[in-house]
CSV table of C-alpha atoms in Angstrom, one decimal:
chain,number,residue,atom,x,y,z
A,1,MET,CA,177.4,120.0,169.4
A,2,ARG,CA,173.7,120.2,170.1
A,3,LEU,CA,174.0,122.2,173.9
A,4,LEU,CA,176.1,124.4,171.3
A,5,ALA,CA,173.3,125.0,168.8
A,6,ARG,CA,170.9,126.3,171.1
A,7,ARG,CA,173.0,129.2,173.1
A,8,GLU,CA,176.1,130.3,174.2
A,9,HIS,CA,178.1,128.0,176.9
A,10,ALA,CA,180.6,128.5,179.7
A,11,VAL,CA,183.8,126.0,179.4
A,12,GLY,CA,182.9,125.2,182.7
A,13,GLU,CA,179.7,125.1,182.6
A,14,LEU,CA,179.8,122.9,179.7
A,15,GLN,CA,182.6,120.7,181.0
A,16,GLN,CA,180.2,120.1,184.2
A,17,LYS,CA,176.9,119.0,182.1
A,18,LEU,CA,179.1,116.7,179.9
A,19,VAL,CA,180.8,115.0,182.9
A,20,SER,CA,177.5,114.9,185.3
A,21,ARG,CA,176.3,112.6,182.0
A,22,GLY,CA,178.7,110.3,182.2
A,23,TYR,CA,181.4,111.0,180.1
A,24,PRO,CA,185.2,110.8,180.6
A,25,SER,CA,186.8,113.7,182.2
A,26,SER,CA,189.9,113.2,179.7
A,27,GLU,CA,187.9,113.3,177.1
A,28,VAL,CA,185.8,116.4,177.4
A,29,THR,CA,188.6,118.4,178.2
A,30,ALA,CA,190.0,117.6,175.0
A,31,ALA,CA,186.9,118.5,173.0
A,32,LEU,CA,186.4,121.8,174.8
A,33,GLN,CA,189.4,122.6,173.9
A,34,GLN,CA,189.0,122.0,170.2
A,35,LEU,CA,185.9,123.9,170.5
A,36,GLN,CA,187.7,126.7,171.6
A,37,GLN,CA,190.7,126.7,169.2
A,38,GLN,CA,188.3,126.8,166.5
A,39,GLY,CA,186.1,129.4,168.0
A,40,LEU,CA,183.0,127.2,168.6
A,41,LEU,CA,183.0,127.7,172.3
A,42,SER,CA,184.0,131.1,173.9
A,43,ASP,CA,183.9,132.0,177.8
A,44,ARG,CA,184.6,135.8,176.9
A,45,ARG,CA,181.8,135.4,174.5
A,46,PHE,CA,179.5,133.5,176.7
A,47,THR,CA,179.7,136.6,179.3
A,48,GLU,CA,179.0,139.4,177.0
A,49,THR,CA,176.1,137.7,176.1
A,50,TYR,CA,174.9,136.8,179.2
A,51,VAL,CA,175.6,139.9,181.0
A,52,HIS,CA,173.1,141.9,178.2
A,53,TYR,CA,170.4,139.4,178.7
A,54,ARG,CA,170.5,139.6,182.4
A,55,VAL,CA,170.7,143.2,182.7
A,56,GLN,CA,167.6,143.2,180.4
A,57,ARG,CA,166.4,141.7,182.8
A,58,GLY,CA,167.1,144.1,185.8
A,59,ASP,CA,169.9,141.8,187.7
A,60,GLY,CA,172.7,143.6,189.6
A,61,PRO,CA,175.7,143.3,189.6
A,62,LEU,CA,176.1,141.2,193.1
A,63,LYS,CA,174.1,138.4,191.0
A,64,LEU,CA,176.0,138.4,188.2
A,65,ARG,CA,179.1,138.0,189.4
A,66,ARG,CA,177.8,135.1,192.1
A,67,GLU,CA,176.3,133.2,188.4
A,68,LEU,CA,179.1,133.8,186.4
A,69,GLU,CA,181.3,132.4,189.0
A,70,LEU,CA,179.1,129.2,189.5
A,71,ARG,CA,179.2,128.2,185.4
A,72,GLY,CA,183.2,128.7,185.9
A,73,VAL,CA,183.9,131.8,183.8
A,74,SER,CA,186.8,133.6,185.5
A,75,ALA,CA,187.1,137.1,187.0
A,76,ASN,CA,189.3,138.4,184.6
A,77,ILE,CA,186.8,137.7,181.6
A,78,PHE,CA,183.5,139.1,183.3
A,79,GLU,CA,185.0,141.9,185.2
A,80,PRO,CA,184.9,144.4,182.4
A,81,GLN,CA,181.8,143.5,180.8
A,82,LEU,CA,180.4,143.9,184.2
A,83,GLU,CA,182.4,147.8,184.9
A,84,GLN,CA,180.9,148.8,181.1
A,85,VAL,CA,177.3,148.5,182.8
A,86,ASP,CA,175.8,151.8,183.9
A,87,TRP,CA,174.2,149.8,187.0
A,88,SER,CA,172.4,153.2,188.2
A,89,ALA,CA,170.3,153.4,185.3
A,90,VAL,CA,169.5,149.3,185.4
A,91,LEU,CA,168.4,149.8,188.5
A,92,LEU,CA,166.5,152.9,187.9
A,93,GLN,CA,164.9,150.9,184.9
A,94,HIS,CA,164.2,147.9,187.5
A,95,TRP,CA,162.5,150.3,190.0
A,96,GLN,CA,160.3,151.8,187.3
A,97,ARG,CA,159.2,148.8,186.0
A,98,ARG,CA,158.1,147.2,188.9
A,99,PHE,CA,157.2,149.6,191.2
A,100,SER,CA,156.1,153.0,189.3
A,101,THR,CA,155.1,154.6,192.3
A,102,PRO,CA,157.2,156.0,195.1
A,103,ALA,CA,157.1,154.2,198.3
A,104,SER,CA,154.6,156.4,200.8
A,105,ASN,CA,156.5,155.1,203.8
A,106,TYR,CA,159.5,153.1,205.2
A,107,ARG,CA,157.6,150.0,205.2
A,108,GLU,CA,156.7,150.3,201.7
A,109,TRP,CA,160.6,152.0,201.0
A,110,ALA,CA,162.4,148.8,202.7
A,111,ARG,CA,160.0,146.6,200.9
A,112,GLN,CA,161.5,147.7,197.7
A,113,ALA,CA,165.1,147.9,198.6
A,114,ARG,CA,164.8,144.4,200.0
A,115,HIS,CA,162.9,143.4,196.6
A,116,LEU,CA,166.3,145.2,195.0
A,117,GLN,CA,168.4,143.6,196.8
A,118,SER,CA,167.0,139.8,195.7
A,119,ARG,CA,168.3,141.2,192.7
A,120,GLY,CA,171.6,141.7,193.0
A,121,PHE,CA,171.9,145.0,193.8
A,122,SER,CA,174.3,146.6,196.8
A,123,SER,CA,172.9,148.2,200.3
A,124,GLU,CA,175.0,151.1,198.6
A,125,GLN,CA,174.1,151.2,195.2
A,126,ILE,CA,170.1,151.2,196.2
A,127,ARG,CA,170.3,154.3,198.9
A,128,CYS,CA,172.7,155.6,196.0
A,129,HIS,CA,170.0,155.3,193.4
A,130,MET,CA,167.0,154.8,194.4
A,131,PRO,CA,164.5,157.7,193.4
A,132,ALA,CA,165.2,160.6,195.4
A,133,ARG,CA,161.2,161.1,196.1
A,134,ILE,CA,161.4,158.1,197.9
A,135,GLU,CA,164.1,159.0,200.1
A,136,ARG,CA,162.5,161.9,200.5
A,137,ALA,CA,159.3,159.4,201.8
A,138,VAL,CA,161.5,157.9,204.1
A,139,GLU,CA,163.6,161.1,205.0
A,140,ASP,CA,159.4,162.1,206.2
A,141,GLU,CA,159.5,159.4,208.7
């Protein structure tokens, strides 16, 4: 219960933590099912909270998918949440917060693009949604 009091957890994530602490797997599974029935543990609620928090930090969809899968959340639960996000706005907002000035040459543009890729944005999203003035700097070279 202390783990749940701090923050939302995914069922798979909580199961891994408890089993790694030495609790029997069968007891952990039974306890988690009971918590789900009581509404105290929900992958859907965890996903909503997690996606909102990570989007505010500027993380992209590829990174979020990978992290949610690692936490044991089903794609049926997290895909609808990810589809609701305006990723172009998230990318642009993160770019403005991180760089604020357009790239003056291709090398700078590539550095900015690599950073956005490391945040979980695809190459296509970066090419399509990076500010036009950056693309003009690339075309000039």
